[in-house]
Coordinates of N, CA and C in Angstrom, one line a residue:
M1 N 8.2 4.9 5.1 CA 7.0 4.6 5.8 C 7.0 5.1 7.2
A2 N 8.1 5.1 7.8 CA 8.2 5.6 9.2 C 7.8 7.1 9.3
S3 N 8.1 7.9 8.3 CA 7.8 9.3 8.3 C 6.3 9.5 8.2
I4 N 5.6 8.6 7.4 CA 4.1 8.7 7.3 C 3.5 8.3 8.7
L5 N 4.0 7.3 9.3 CA 3.4 6.9 10.7 C 3.7 8.0 11.7
T6 N 4.9 8.6 11.6 CA 5.3 9.7 12.5 C 4.3 10.9 12.3
G7 N 4.0 11.2 11.1 CA 3.1 12.3 10.8 C 1.7 12.0 11.4
C8 N 1.3 10.8 11.3 CA 0.0 10.4 11.9 C 0.0 10.5 13.4
A9 N 1.1 10.1 14.0 CA 1.2 10.1 15.5 C 1.3 11.6 16.0
N10 N 1.8 12.5 15.2 CA 2.0 13.9 15.6 C 0.8 14.7 15.5
E11 N -0.3 14.2 14.9 CA -1.6 14.9 14.8 C -2.0 15.2 16.2
P12 N -2.6 16.4 16.5 CA -3.1 16.7 17.8 C -4.1 15.8 18.2
Q13 N -4.0 15.3 19.4 CA -5.0 14.3 20.0 C -5.8 15.0 21.1
E14 N -7.1 14.7 21.1 CA -8.0 15.3 22.1 C -7.7 14.6 23.4
E15 N -7.5 13.3 23.4 CA -7.4 12.5 24.6 C -6.0 11.8 24.6
P16 N -5.2 11.9 25.7 CA -3.9 11.2 25.8 C -4.1 9.7 25.7
A17 N -5.2 9.2 26.2 CA -5.5 7.8 26.2 C -5.6 7.3 24.8
F18 N -6.3 8.1 23.9 CA -6.4 7.8 22.5 C -5.1 7.7 21.8
H19 N -4.3 8.7 22.1 CA -2.9 8.8 21.5 C -2.1 7.6 21.9
H20 N -2.1 7.2 23.2 CA -1.4 6.1 23.7 C -1.9 4.8 23.0
A21 N -3.2 4.7 22.8 CA -3.8 3.5 22.2 C -3.3 3.4 20.7
W22 N -3.3 4.6 20.1 CA -2.8 4.6 18.7 C -1.4 4.1 18.6
L23 N -0.5 4.5 19.5 CA 0.9 4.1 19.4 C 1.0 2.6 19.7
E24 N 0.2 2.1 20.7 CA 0.2 0.7 21.0 C -0.3 -0.1 19.7
L25 N -1.3 0.4 19.1 CA -1.9 -0.3 17.9 C -0.8 -0.3 16.8
V26 N -0.1 0.8 16.6 CA 1.0 0.8 15.6 C 2.1 -0.2 15.9
A27 N 2.5 -0.2 17.2 CA 3.6 -1.2 17.6 C 3.1 -2.6 17.4
G28 N 1.9 -2.9 17.7 CA 1.4 -4.3 17.5 C 1.3 -4.6 16.1
K29 N 0.9 -3.7 15.2 CA 0.8 -4.0 13.8 C 2.2 -4.1 13.2
I30 N 3.2 -3.4 13.7 CA 4.6 -3.6 13.2 C 5.0 -5.0 13.5
E31 N 4.8 -5.4 14.8 CA 5.2 -6.7 15.2 C 4.5 -7.8 14.4
K32 N 3.2 -7.6 14.2 CA 2.4 -8.6 13.5 C 2.6 -8.7 12.0
N33 N 2.7 -7.5 11.4 CA 2.7 -7.5 9.9 C 4.0 -6.9 9.3
G34 N 4.9 -6.5 10.1 CA 6.2 -5.9 9.6 C 6.9 -6.8 8.6
G35 N 6.9 -8.1 8.8 CA 7.6 -9.0 7.9 C 6.8 -9.0 6.6
K36 N 5.5 -9.0 6.6 CA 4.7 -8.9 5.4 C 5.0 -7.7 4.6
V37 N 5.2 -6.5 5.3 CA 5.4 -5.3 4.6 C 6.8 -5.4 3.8
I38 N 7.8 -5.9 4.5 CA 9.1 -6.1 3.9 C 9.0 -7.0 2.7
C39 N 8.3 -8.1 2.8 CA 8.2 -9.2 1.8 C 7.3 -8.8 0.6
A40 N 6.4 -7.9 0.9 CA 5.5 -7.4 -0.2 C 6.2 -6.5 -1.2
N41 N 7.3 -6.0 -0.8 CA 8.1 -5.0 -1.6 C 8.7 -5.8 -2.8
P42 N 8.3 -5.5 -4.0 CA 8.8 -6.2 -5.2 C 10.4 -6.1 -5.3
L43 N 10.9 -5.0 -4.9 CA 12.3 -4.8 -4.9 C 13.0 -5.7 -4.0
Y44 N 12.5 -5.9 -2.7 CA 13.1 -6.8 -1.8 C 13.0 -8.2 -2.3
Q45 N 11.9 -8.6 -2.9 CA 11.7 -9.9 -3.5 C 12.8 -10.2 -4.6
K46 N 13.0 -9.1 -5.4 CA 14.0 -9.3 -6.5 C 15.4 -9.4 -5.9
C47 N 15.7 -8.6 -4.9 CA 17.0 -8.6 -4.3 C 17.4 -9.9 -3.6
M48 N 16.3 -10.5 -3.0 CA 16.5 -11.8 -2.3 C 16.2 -13.0 -3.1
N49 N 15.7 -12.7 -4.4 CA 15.3 -13.8 -5.3 C 14.4 -14.7 -4.6
I50 N 13.2 -14.2 -4.2 CA 12.3 -15.0 -3.4 C 10.9 -14.5 -3.7
S51 N 9.9 -15.4 -3.6 CA 8.5 -15.0 -3.7 C 8.0 -14.3 -2.4
E52 N 6.9 -13.5 -2.6 CA 6.4 -12.9 -1.4 C 6.0 -13.9 -0.3
G53 N 5.3 -15.0 -0.7 CA 4.9 -16.0 0.2 C 6.0 -16.7 1.0
A54 N 7.0 -17.1 0.2 CA 8.2 -17.8 0.8 C 8.9 -16.8 1.8
C55 N 9.0 -15.6 1.3 CA 9.7 -14.6 2.1 C 9.0 -14.4 3.5
T56 N 7.7 -14.3 3.4 CA 6.9 -14.1 4.6 C 7.1 -15.2 5.6
V57 N 7.0 -16.4 5.1 CA 7.2 -17.6 5.9 C 8.6 -17.6 6.6
E58 N 9.6 -17.2 5.8 CA 11.0 -17.2 6.3 C 11.2 -16.1 7.3
I59 N 10.7 -14.9 7.1 CA 11.1 -13.8 7.9 C 10.2 -13.6 9.1
S60 N 9.0 -14.1 9.1 CA 8.0 -13.9 10.2 C 8.5 -14.4 11.6
P61 N 9.2 -15.5 11.7 CA 9.7 -15.9 13.0 C 10.6 -14.9 13.7
A62 N 11.2 -14.0 13.0 CA 12.1 -13.0 13.6 C 11.4 -11.8 14.2
S63 N 10.1 -11.7 13.9 CA 9.3 -10.5 14.2 C 9.3 -10.2 15.7
N64 N 9.0 -11.2 16.5 CA 9.0 -11.0 18.0 C 10.3 -10.5 18.5
Y65 N 11.4 -11.2 18.0 CA 12.7 -10.8 18.5 C 13.1 -9.4 18.0
C66 N 12.8 -9.0 16.8 CA 13.1 -7.7 16.3 C 12.3 -6.6 17.0
A67 N 11.0 -6.9 17.3 CA 10.2 -5.9 18.0 C 10.8 -5.7 19.4
S68 N 11.1 -6.8 20.1 CA 11.7 -6.7 21.4 C 13.1 -6.0 21.4
D69 N 13.9 -6.2 20.3 CA 15.1 -5.5 20.2 C 14.9 -4.0 20.1
S70 N 13.8 -3.6 19.3 CA 13.5 -2.2 19.1 C 13.1 -1.6 20.5
I71 N 12.3 -2.3 21.2 CA 11.9 -1.8 22.5 C 13.1 -1.7 23.5
K72 N 14.0 -2.7 23.4 CA 15.1 -2.6 24.3 C 16.0 -1.4 24.0
R73 N 16.1 -1.1 22.7 CA 17.0 0.0 22.3 C 16.3 1.4 22.5
Y74 N 15.0 1.5 22.2 CA 14.3 2.8 22.2 C 13.2 2.9 23.2
G75 N 12.9 1.9 23.9 CA 11.7 2.0 24.8 C 10.4 1.7 24.0
A76 N 9.3 1.8 24.7 CA 8.0 1.7 24.0 C 7.9 2.7 22.9
L77 N 7.2 2.3 21.9 CA 7.0 3.1 20.7 C 6.4 4.5 21.1
S78 N 7.0 5.6 20.7 CA 6.5 6.9 21.0 C 6.7 7.7 19.7
E79 N 6.1 8.9 19.7 CA 6.2 9.8 18.5 C 7.7 10.2 18.4
E80 N 8.4 10.3 19.5 CA 9.8 10.7 19.5 C 10.7 9.7 18.9
N81 N 10.4 8.4 19.1 CA 11.3 7.3 18.7 C 10.7 6.5 17.5
M82 N 9.6 6.9 17.0 CA 8.9 6.0 16.0 C 9.8 5.7 14.8
E83 N 10.5 6.7 14.2 CA 11.3 6.5 13.1 C 12.5 5.5 13.4
D84 N 13.2 5.8 14.5 CA 14.3 5.0 14.9 C 13.8 3.5 15.2
Y85 N 12.7 3.4 15.9 CA 12.1 2.1 16.2 C 11.8 1.3 15.0
F86 N 11.2 2.0 14.0 CA 10.8 1.2 12.8 C 12.1 0.9 12.0
V87 N 13.0 1.8 11.8 CA 14.2 1.5 11.1 C 15.0 0.4 11.7
N88 N 15.1 0.4 13.1 CA 15.7 -0.7 13.8 C 15.0 -2.0 13.5
Y89 N 13.7 -2.0 13.6 CA 12.9 -3.2 13.4 C 13.1 -3.8 12.0
Q90 N 13.0 -2.9 11.0 CA 13.2 -3.3 9.6 C 14.6 -3.8 9.4
S91 N 15.6 -3.1 9.9 CA 17.0 -3.6 9.7 C 17.2 -4.9 10.4
C92 N 16.7 -5.1 11.6 CA 16.8 -6.4 12.3 C 16.1 -7.5 11.5
M93 N 15.0 -7.2 10.9 CA 14.3 -8.3 10.1 C 15.1 -8.7 8.9
I94 N 15.6 -7.7 8.2 CA 16.4 -7.9 7.0 C 17.7 -8.7 7.4
F95 N 18.3 -8.3 8.5 CA 19.5 -9.0 9.0 C 19.2 -10.4 9.3
E96 N 18.1 -10.7 10.0 CA 17.8 -12.1 10.4 C 17.5 -12.9 9.1
H97 N 16.8 -12.3 8.2 CA 16.5 -13.0 6.9 C 17.8 -13.3 6.2
A98 N 18.6 -12.4 6.1 CA 19.9 -12.6 5.3 C 20.7 -13.7 6.0
R99 N 20.6 -13.8 7.3 CA 21.4 -14.8 8.0 C 20.9 -16.2 7.6
L100 N 19.7 -16.4 7.2 CA 19.2 -17.7 6.8 C 20.0 -18.2 5.6
Y101 N 20.5 -17.2 4.8 CA 21.2 -17.5 3.5 C 22.7 -17.3 3.7
D102 N 23.1 -17.1 4.9 CA 24.6 -16.8 5.1 C 25.0 -15.6 4.3
L103 N 24.1 -14.6 4.1 CA 24.5 -13.4 3.4 C 24.9 -12.3 4.4
N104 N 25.7 -11.4 4.0 CA 25.9 -10.2 4.8 C 24.6 -9.4 4.7
W105 N 24.1 -8.9 5.8 CA 22.8 -8.2 5.7 C 22.8 -7.0 4.9
L106 N 24.0 -6.5 4.5 CA 24.1 -5.3 3.7 C 23.8 -5.6 2.2
V107 N 23.9 -6.9 1.8 CA 23.7 -7.3 0.5 C 22.3 -6.9 0.0
P108 N 21.2 -7.3 0.7 CA 19.9 -6.8 0.3 C 19.7 -5.3 0.4
I109 N 20.3 -4.7 1.4 CA 20.2 -3.2 1.6 C 20.8 -2.5 0.4
R110 N 22.0 -3.0 0.0 CA 22.7 -2.3 -1.1 C 21.9 -2.6 -2.4
C111 N 21.4 -3.8 -2.6 CA 20.6 -4.1 -3.7 C 19.4 -3.2 -3.8
M112 N 18.7 -3.0 -2.7 CA 17.5 -2.1 -2.7 C 17.9 -0.7 -3.0
S113 N 19.0 -0.3 -2.5 CA 19.4 1.2 -2.6 C 19.8 1.5 -4.0
E114 N 20.1 0.5 -4.8 CA 20.5 0.7 -6.2 C 19.3 1.3 -7.0
D115 N 18.1 1.0 -6.6 CA 17.0 1.5 -7.3 C 16.0 2.1 -6.2
A116 N 16.5 3.1 -5.6 CA 15.8 3.7 -4.4 C 14.4 4.2 -4.7
N117 N 14.1 4.5 -6.0 CA 12.8 5.0 -6.3 C 11.7 3.9 -6.1
D118 N 12.1 2.6 -6.2 CA 11.2 1.5 -6.0 C 11.2 1.0 -4.6
H119 N 12.0 1.6 -3.7 CA 12.1 1.1 -2.3 C 10.8 1.1 -1.5
F120 N 10.0 2.1 -1.7 CA 8.7 2.1 -1.0 C 7.6 1.5 -1.8
D121 N 7.0 0.5 -1.2 CA 5.8 -0.1 -1.8 C 4.6 0.6 -1.4
S122 N 3.8 1.0 -2.4 CA 2.6 1.8 -2.0 C 1.6 1.0 -1.2
R123 N 1.7 -0.3 -1.2 CA 0.7 -1.1 -0.4 C 1.2 -1.2 1.0
A124 N 2.3 -0.7 1.4 CA 2.9 -0.9 2.7 C 1.9 -0.6 3.9
L125 N 1.3 0.6 3.8 CA 0.4 0.9 4.9 C -0.8 0.0 5.0
Q126 N -1.4 -0.3 3.8 CA -2.5 -1.2 3.8 C -2.1 -2.6 4.4
I127 N -1.0 -3.1 4.0 CA -0.5 -4.4 4.6 C -0.2 -4.3 6.1
L128 N 0.4 -3.2 6.5 CA 0.7 -3.0 7.9 C -0.6 -3.0 8.8
F129 N -1.6 -2.4 8.3 CA -2.8 -2.3 9.1 C -3.9 -3.3 8.8
D130 N -3.6 -4.3 8.0 CA -4.5 -5.4 7.8 C -4.7 -6.2 9.1

């Protein structure tokens, strides 16, 4: 999904202010809905043995922390750091969720990578921008 967002951010912009506003919107949506994107993925639900609703309730409190961590590591969201920012945010969210179950955070990552074709949920962008 980060590559799709990066592609959108790399489109030529007529106004720098519009471009900046787009990046701020994306950063805000990642912080607000990033947990929902992770939890809507049927493969993540399967790997964590959890429903979408329960997952969202459990993972959402970590969103502010993970967004702040991404900013601390990469600075404000930009087209240069968008992929790193999003990967860091997503990894942080999965790490924090796994901690609730005393799991090594690599357990859900490895489980999801076993069936990589199902890793991307086609609803992700719709959920992100709701």
